[in-house]
Amino acid sequence: MIFEMAKQLRDAGFPMPNGITVRRVSDNTYDYGPTLSELIAAFGSDFGQLRRETSPLGVEGWRASISNNRMTVFGTSPEDVLALLWLSLHPSTFSAEEA
């Protein structure tokens, strides 16, 4: 996940007891923010599912939903789509136009 997305999560109140974590992916690439398991855990019993799929426009990506498919979000990586879903559930602190 890019730093800006991790910062939006933190600023929206996502539980990050150790702040924004940084993981080195390769020599010039870093990953920021919570892990996939931390993102899923933050939904608690509201988590529905995460699955890989192709959008109606033919874009390969991931779809995440909360329980009973009350809300679904599509994105390019599992971490990003779960972050967007979490942010969408906290509308007082997040605007989709910021993503």
Short mmCIF file of N, CA, C and O in Angstrom, two decimals:
data_model
loop_
_atom_site.label_atom_id
_atom_site.label_comp_id
_atom_site.label_asym_id
_atom_site.label_seq_id
_atom_site.Cartn_x
_atom_site.Cartn_y
_atom_site.Cartn_z
N MET A 1 0.85 -1.16 0.00
CA MET A 1 0.00 0.00 0.00
C MET A 1 0.90 1.23 0.00
O MET A 1 1.95 1.23 0.62
N ILE A 2 0.47 2.27 -0.69
CA ILE A 2 1.27 3.48 -0.75
C ILE A 2 1.14 4.26 0.56
O ILE A 2 0.17 4.09 1.31
N PHE A 3 2.11 5.11 0.82
CA PHE A 3 2.14 5.86 2.07
C PHE A 3 0.89 6.71 2.26
O PHE A 3 0.35 6.79 3.36
N GLU A 4 0.39 7.34 1.20
CA GLU A 4 -0.77 8.21 1.32
C GLU A 4 -2.01 7.46 1.81
O GLU A 4 -2.79 7.99 2.59
N MET A 5 -2.18 6.22 1.33
CA MET A 5 -3.32 5.41 1.79
C MET A 5 -3.16 5.06 3.26
O MET A 5 -4.11 5.12 4.04
N ALA A 6 -1.96 4.67 3.66
CA ALA A 6 -1.70 4.35 5.07
C ALA A 6 -1.95 5.57 5.95
O ALA A 6 -2.52 5.45 7.03
N LYS A 7 -1.56 6.74 5.47
CA LYS A 7 -1.79 7.98 6.22
C LYS A 7 -3.29 8.27 6.35
O LYS A 7 -3.76 8.67 7.41
N GLN A 8 -4.05 8.05 5.29
CA GLN A 8 -5.50 8.26 5.36
C GLN A 8 -6.13 7.32 6.39
O GLN A 8 -7.00 7.74 7.16
N LEU A 9 -5.68 6.07 6.41
CA LEU A 9 -6.19 5.13 7.42
C LEU A 9 -5.89 5.63 8.82
O LEU A 9 -6.77 5.67 9.68
N ARG A 10 -4.64 6.00 9.05
CA ARG A 10 -4.24 6.48 10.38
C ARG A 10 -5.05 7.71 10.77
O ARG A 10 -5.59 7.79 11.87
N ASP A 11 -5.19 8.66 9.85
CA ASP A 11 -5.90 9.90 10.14
C ASP A 11 -7.39 9.67 10.37
O ASP A 11 -8.05 10.45 11.05
N ALA A 12 -7.93 8.59 9.80
CA ALA A 12 -9.36 8.27 9.97
C ALA A 12 -9.61 7.45 11.23
O ALA A 12 -10.74 7.08 11.51
N GLY A 13 -8.55 7.13 11.98
CA GLY A 13 -8.73 6.41 13.23
C GLY A 13 -8.52 4.91 13.14
O GLY A 13 -8.87 4.18 14.07
N PHE A 14 -7.95 4.42 12.04
CA PHE A 14 -7.67 2.99 11.93
C PHE A 14 -6.70 2.62 13.05
O PHE A 14 -5.73 3.34 13.29
N PRO A 15 -6.93 1.50 13.74
CA PRO A 15 -6.05 1.12 14.85
C PRO A 15 -4.63 0.78 14.38
O PRO A 15 -4.41 -0.24 13.74
N MET A 16 -3.71 1.67 14.65
CA MET A 16 -2.29 1.47 14.33
C MET A 16 -1.48 1.75 15.59
O MET A 16 -0.89 2.83 15.73
N PRO A 17 -1.44 0.81 16.53
CA PRO A 17 -0.76 1.07 17.80
C PRO A 17 0.73 1.38 17.64
O PRO A 17 1.29 2.07 18.47
N ASN A 18 1.35 0.90 16.58
CA ASN A 18 2.78 1.15 16.36
C ASN A 18 3.01 2.18 15.26
O ASN A 18 4.11 2.28 14.73
N GLY A 19 1.97 2.91 14.89
CA GLY A 19 2.10 3.89 13.81
C GLY A 19 2.11 3.22 12.45
O GLY A 19 1.77 2.04 12.32
N ILE A 20 2.50 3.96 11.44
CA ILE A 20 2.54 3.42 10.08
C ILE A 20 3.80 2.56 9.94
O ILE A 20 4.91 3.05 10.11
N THR A 21 3.61 1.29 9.67
CA THR A 21 4.75 0.38 9.52
C THR A 21 5.28 0.46 8.10
O THR A 21 4.56 0.75 7.15
N VAL A 22 6.57 0.20 7.96
CA VAL A 22 7.23 0.23 6.66
C VAL A 22 7.88 -1.13 6.44
O VAL A 22 8.60 -1.64 7.30
N ARG A 23 7.61 -1.73 5.27
CA ARG A 23 8.21 -3.01 4.92
C ARG A 23 8.94 -2.85 3.59
O ARG A 23 8.36 -2.33 2.63
N ARG A 24 10.17 -3.29 3.52
CA ARG A 24 10.94 -3.21 2.29
C ARG A 24 10.56 -4.38 1.38
O ARG A 24 10.67 -5.54 1.77
N VAL A 25 10.10 -4.07 0.17
CA VAL A 25 9.69 -5.09 -0.79
C VAL A 25 10.86 -5.47 -1.70
O VAL A 25 11.09 -6.63 -1.99
N SER A 26 11.61 -4.48 -2.16
CA SER A 26 12.80 -4.70 -2.98
C SER A 26 13.74 -3.52 -2.73
O SER A 26 13.48 -2.68 -1.87
N ASP A 27 14.84 -3.44 -3.49
CA ASP A 27 15.82 -2.38 -3.28
C ASP A 27 15.21 -0.98 -3.29
O ASP A 27 15.59 -0.13 -2.49
N ASN A 28 14.27 -0.72 -4.17
CA ASN A 28 13.72 0.62 -4.31
C ASN A 28 12.22 0.70 -4.02
O ASN A 28 11.59 1.71 -4.33
N THR A 29 11.64 -0.35 -3.46
CA THR A 29 10.20 -0.39 -3.24
C THR A 29 9.89 -0.69 -1.78
O THR A 29 10.47 -1.60 -1.20
N TYR A 30 8.98 0.10 -1.24
CA TYR A 30 8.56 -0.08 0.15
C TYR A 30 7.04 -0.20 0.22
O TYR A 30 6.33 0.35 -0.62
N ASP A 31 6.57 -0.91 1.21
CA ASP A 31 5.15 -1.09 1.44
C ASP A 31 4.84 -0.47 2.80
O ASP A 31 5.60 -0.65 3.75
N TYR A 32 3.75 0.25 2.88
CA TYR A 32 3.40 0.96 4.11
C TYR A 32 2.06 0.47 4.65
O TYR A 32 1.24 -0.04 3.91
N GLY A 33 1.86 0.72 5.93
CA GLY A 33 0.54 0.50 6.50
C GLY A 33 0.33 -0.86 7.10
O GLY A 33 1.25 -1.67 7.23
N PRO A 34 -0.94 -1.14 7.44
CA PRO A 34 -1.26 -2.41 8.08
C PRO A 34 -1.15 -3.58 7.11
O PRO A 34 -1.25 -3.41 5.90
N THR A 35 -0.95 -4.76 7.69
CA THR A 35 -0.91 -5.97 6.89
C THR A 35 -2.32 -6.39 6.50
O THR A 35 -3.32 -5.87 7.04
N LEU A 36 -2.42 -7.34 5.60
CA LEU A 36 -3.72 -7.85 5.17
C LEU A 36 -4.50 -8.41 6.36
O LEU A 36 -5.69 -8.12 6.52
N SER A 37 -3.83 -9.16 7.22
CA SER A 37 -4.53 -9.73 8.37
C SER A 37 -4.99 -8.64 9.34
O SER A 37 -6.06 -8.76 9.94
N GLU A 38 -4.23 -7.57 9.51
CA GLU A 38 -4.65 -6.47 10.37
C GLU A 38 -5.86 -5.74 9.79
O GLU A 38 -6.77 -5.34 10.52
N LEU A 39 -5.88 -5.59 8.48
CA LEU A 39 -7.03 -4.95 7.82
C LEU A 39 -8.30 -5.78 8.01
O LEU A 39 -9.35 -5.26 8.38
N ILE A 40 -8.18 -7.09 7.79
CA ILE A 40 -9.35 -7.97 7.96
C ILE A 40 -9.82 -7.95 9.41
O ILE A 40 -11.02 -7.84 9.68
N ALA A 41 -8.90 -8.02 10.35
CA ALA A 41 -9.26 -8.03 11.77
C ALA A 41 -9.99 -6.76 12.19
O ALA A 41 -10.85 -6.80 13.07
N ALA A 42 -9.68 -5.63 11.56
CA ALA A 42 -10.30 -4.36 11.93
C ALA A 42 -11.80 -4.33 11.64
O ALA A 42 -12.53 -3.54 12.24
N PHE A 43 -12.28 -5.20 10.76
CA PHE A 43 -13.71 -5.25 10.45
C PHE A 43 -14.49 -6.05 11.48
O PHE A 43 -15.71 -5.92 11.57
N GLY A 44 -13.81 -6.90 12.23
CA GLY A 44 -14.50 -7.74 13.20
C GLY A 44 -15.54 -8.60 12.52
O GLY A 44 -15.31 -9.13 11.43
N SER A 45 -16.72 -8.69 13.12
CA SER A 45 -17.77 -9.54 12.55
C SER A 45 -18.42 -8.93 11.32
O SER A 45 -19.22 -9.59 10.65
N ASP A 46 -18.09 -7.68 10.98
CA ASP A 46 -18.64 -7.05 9.78
C ASP A 46 -17.94 -7.49 8.50
O ASP A 46 -18.44 -7.23 7.41
N PHE A 47 -16.78 -8.16 8.61
CA PHE A 47 -16.07 -8.57 7.40
C PHE A 47 -16.90 -9.60 6.63
O PHE A 47 -17.42 -10.54 7.20
N GLY A 48 -17.02 -9.38 5.33
CA GLY A 48 -17.77 -10.31 4.48
C GLY A 48 -16.84 -11.23 3.73
O GLY A 48 -16.63 -12.38 4.11
N GLN A 49 -16.24 -10.69 2.65
CA GLN A 49 -15.33 -11.53 1.87
C GLN A 49 -14.37 -10.67 1.06
O GLN A 49 -14.58 -9.48 0.87
N LEU A 50 -13.32 -11.34 0.60
CA LEU A 50 -12.31 -10.75 -0.27
C LEU A 50 -12.07 -11.76 -1.38
O LEU A 50 -11.80 -12.93 -1.10
N ARG A 51 -12.23 -11.31 -2.63
CA ARG A 51 -12.02 -12.26 -3.73
C ARG A 51 -11.41 -11.55 -4.92
O ARG A 51 -11.63 -10.37 -5.15
N ARG A 52 -10.65 -12.32 -5.69
CA ARG A 52 -10.04 -11.82 -6.92
C ARG A 52 -11.08 -11.95 -8.03
O ARG A 52 -11.75 -12.97 -8.15
N GLU A 53 -11.20 -10.91 -8.86
CA GLU A 53 -12.15 -10.98 -9.96
C GLU A 53 -11.82 -9.95 -11.03
O GLU A 53 -10.93 -9.12 -10.86
N THR A 54 -12.54 -10.03 -12.12
CA THR A 54 -12.40 -9.10 -13.23
C THR A 54 -13.62 -8.18 -13.23
O THR A 54 -14.75 -8.65 -13.15
N SER A 55 -13.38 -6.88 -13.32
CA SER A 55 -14.48 -5.92 -13.32
C SER A 55 -15.24 -6.02 -14.64
O SER A 55 -14.74 -6.60 -15.61
N PRO A 56 -16.43 -5.42 -14.72
CA PRO A 56 -17.18 -5.42 -15.98
C PRO A 56 -16.41 -4.75 -17.13
O PRO A 56 -16.68 -5.02 -18.30
N LEU A 57 -15.42 -3.91 -16.80
CA LEU A 57 -14.60 -3.25 -17.83
C LEU A 57 -13.37 -4.06 -18.19
O LEU A 57 -12.52 -3.61 -18.96
N GLY A 58 -13.23 -5.28 -17.61
CA GLY A 58 -12.11 -6.14 -17.93
C GLY A 58 -10.86 -5.90 -17.11
O GLY A 58 -9.79 -6.40 -17.45
N VAL A 59 -10.96 -5.16 -16.03
CA VAL A 59 -9.81 -4.86 -15.18
C VAL A 59 -9.68 -5.95 -14.13
O VAL A 59 -10.63 -6.27 -13.42
N GLU A 60 -8.47 -6.55 -14.04
CA GLU A 60 -8.20 -7.55 -13.02
C GLU A 60 -8.00 -6.85 -11.68
O GLU A 60 -7.31 -5.84 -11.61
N GLY A 61 -8.60 -7.37 -10.63
CA GLY A 61 -8.44 -6.75 -9.33
C GLY A 61 -9.05 -7.58 -8.23
O GLY A 61 -9.19 -8.80 -8.35
N TRP A 62 -9.44 -6.90 -7.16
CA TRP A 62 -9.98 -7.54 -5.97
C TRP A 62 -11.27 -6.86 -5.55
O TRP A 62 -11.39 -5.64 -5.68
N ARG A 63 -12.21 -7.63 -5.05
CA ARG A 63 -13.46 -7.09 -4.52
C ARG A 63 -13.57 -7.52 -3.07
O ARG A 63 -13.37 -8.68 -2.73
N ALA A 64 -13.88 -6.55 -2.22
CA ALA A 64 -14.08 -6.81 -0.80
C ALA A 64 -15.47 -6.33 -0.42
O ALA A 64 -15.99 -5.37 -0.99
N SER A 65 -16.06 -7.03 0.54
CA SER A 65 -17.39 -6.63 1.00
C SER A 65 -17.50 -6.83 2.50
O SER A 65 -16.77 -7.62 3.09
N ILE A 66 -18.44 -6.09 3.07
CA ILE A 66 -18.78 -6.34 4.46
C ILE A 66 -19.90 -7.37 4.47
O ILE A 66 -20.46 -7.70 3.43
N SER A 67 -20.24 -7.87 5.65
CA SER A 67 -21.21 -8.96 5.75
C SER A 67 -22.51 -8.62 5.04
O SER A 67 -22.93 -7.46 5.00
N ASN A 68 -23.12 -9.63 4.47
CA ASN A 68 -24.37 -9.52 3.72
C ASN A 68 -24.26 -8.61 2.50
O ASN A 68 -25.26 -8.09 2.02
N ASN A 69 -23.05 -8.39 2.01
CA ASN A 69 -22.80 -7.56 0.83
C ASN A 69 -23.48 -6.19 0.90
O ASN A 69 -23.90 -5.64 -0.10
N ARG A 70 -23.57 -5.64 2.10
CA ARG A 70 -24.19 -4.32 2.27
C ARG A 70 -23.36 -3.24 1.58
O ARG A 70 -23.88 -2.20 1.22
N MET A 71 -22.06 -3.49 1.41
CA MET A 71 -21.18 -2.56 0.71
C MET A 71 -20.05 -3.36 0.11
O MET A 71 -19.50 -4.25 0.75
N THR A 72 -19.72 -3.06 -1.15
CA THR A 72 -18.58 -3.71 -1.79
C THR A 72 -17.70 -2.64 -2.43
O THR A 72 -18.18 -1.57 -2.80
N VAL A 73 -16.41 -2.96 -2.52
CA VAL A 73 -15.43 -2.05 -3.11
C VAL A 73 -14.52 -2.87 -4.00
O VAL A 73 -14.16 -4.00 -3.68
N PHE A 74 -14.11 -2.30 -5.13
CA PHE A 74 -13.19 -2.94 -6.07
C PHE A 74 -11.89 -2.16 -6.09
O PHE A 74 -11.89 -0.94 -6.06
N GLY A 75 -10.75 -2.88 -6.14
CA GLY A 75 -9.45 -2.23 -6.17
C GLY A 75 -8.39 -3.12 -6.79
O GLY A 75 -8.65 -4.26 -7.15
N THR A 76 -7.17 -2.59 -6.87
CA THR A 76 -6.10 -3.30 -7.57
C THR A 76 -5.32 -4.28 -6.70
O THR A 76 -4.71 -5.20 -7.23
N SER A 77 -5.32 -4.08 -5.38
CA SER A 77 -4.61 -5.03 -4.51
C SER A 77 -5.51 -5.35 -3.33
O SER A 77 -6.41 -4.57 -2.97
N PRO A 78 -5.31 -6.50 -2.69
CA PRO A 78 -6.17 -6.85 -1.55
C PRO A 78 -6.06 -5.83 -0.41
O PRO A 78 -7.05 -5.48 0.21
N GLU A 79 -4.85 -5.34 -0.15
CA GLU A 79 -4.67 -4.36 0.92
C GLU A 79 -5.38 -3.05 0.60
O GLU A 79 -6.07 -2.48 1.45
N ASP A 80 -5.23 -2.58 -0.64
CA ASP A 80 -5.86 -1.31 -1.02
C ASP A 80 -7.38 -1.40 -0.99
O ASP A 80 -8.06 -0.48 -0.54
N VAL A 81 -7.94 -2.51 -1.47
CA VAL A 81 -9.39 -2.62 -1.50
C VAL A 81 -9.96 -2.71 -0.08
O VAL A 81 -11.01 -2.13 0.21
N LEU A 82 -9.28 -3.37 0.82
CA LEU A 82 -9.75 -3.44 2.21
C LEU A 82 -9.60 -2.08 2.89
O LEU A 82 -10.45 -1.68 3.68
N ALA A 83 -8.53 -1.36 2.58
CA ALA A 83 -8.36 -0.01 3.13
C ALA A 83 -9.48 0.90 2.63
O ALA A 83 -10.08 1.65 3.42
N LEU A 84 -9.80 0.84 1.35
CA LEU A 84 -10.89 1.66 0.81
C LEU A 84 -12.24 1.30 1.44
O LEU A 84 -13.05 2.18 1.73
N LEU A 85 -12.46 0.01 1.65
CA LEU A 85 -13.71 -0.42 2.27
C LEU A 85 -13.79 0.12 3.70
O LEU A 85 -14.82 0.65 4.12
N TRP A 86 -12.70 0.00 4.45
CA TRP A 86 -12.70 0.50 5.82
C TRP A 86 -12.94 2.00 5.85
O TRP A 86 -13.75 2.51 6.63
N LEU A 87 -12.26 2.73 4.97
CA LEU A 87 -12.44 4.18 4.90
C LEU A 87 -13.86 4.55 4.49
O LEU A 87 -14.42 5.53 4.98
N SER A 88 -14.46 3.76 3.61
CA SER A 88 -15.84 4.02 3.18
C SER A 88 -16.84 3.85 4.32
O SER A 88 -17.90 4.47 4.33
N LEU A 89 -16.50 3.01 5.28
CA LEU A 89 -17.37 2.80 6.43
C LEU A 89 -17.22 3.90 7.49
O LEU A 89 -17.96 3.92 8.47
N HIS A 90 -16.27 4.78 7.28
CA HIS A 90 -16.02 5.88 8.21
C HIS A 90 -16.15 7.20 7.44
O HIS A 90 -15.19 7.95 7.31
N PRO A 91 -17.35 7.50 6.92
CA PRO A 91 -17.54 8.64 6.03
C PRO A 91 -17.30 10.00 6.66
O PRO A 91 -17.04 10.96 5.94
N SER A 92 -17.36 10.10 7.96
CA SER A 92 -17.15 11.41 8.58
C SER A 92 -15.71 11.86 8.46
O SER A 92 -15.41 13.05 8.62
N THR A 93 -14.80 10.93 8.17
CA THR A 93 -13.38 11.30 8.11
C THR A 93 -12.76 11.02 6.76
O THR A 93 -11.58 11.25 6.57
N PHE A 94 -13.53 10.52 5.79
CA PHE A 94 -12.96 10.12 4.50
C PHE A 94 -13.89 10.52 3.38
O PHE A 94 -15.10 10.39 3.47
N SER A 95 -13.29 11.00 2.30
CA SER A 95 -14.03 11.30 1.09
C SER A 95 -13.44 10.48 -0.03
O SER A 95 -12.22 10.46 -0.21
N ALA A 96 -14.27 9.76 -0.79
CA ALA A 96 -13.77 8.93 -1.89
C ALA A 96 -12.99 9.75 -2.89
O ALA A 96 -12.13 9.24 -3.60
N GLU A 97 -13.25 11.05 -2.96
CA GLU A 97 -12.52 11.92 -3.88
C GLU A 97 -11.07 12.08 -3.48
O GLU A 97 -10.23 12.43 -4.27
N GLU A 98 -10.75 11.78 -2.21
CA GLU A 98 -9.38 11.90 -1.72
C GLU A 98 -8.53 10.72 -2.13
O GLU A 98 -7.32 10.80 -2.17
N ALA A 99 -9.14 9.59 -2.43
CA ALA A 99 -8.39 8.36 -2.72
C ALA A 99 -7.71 8.42 -4.08
O ALA A 99 -8.04 9.15 -4.93
#
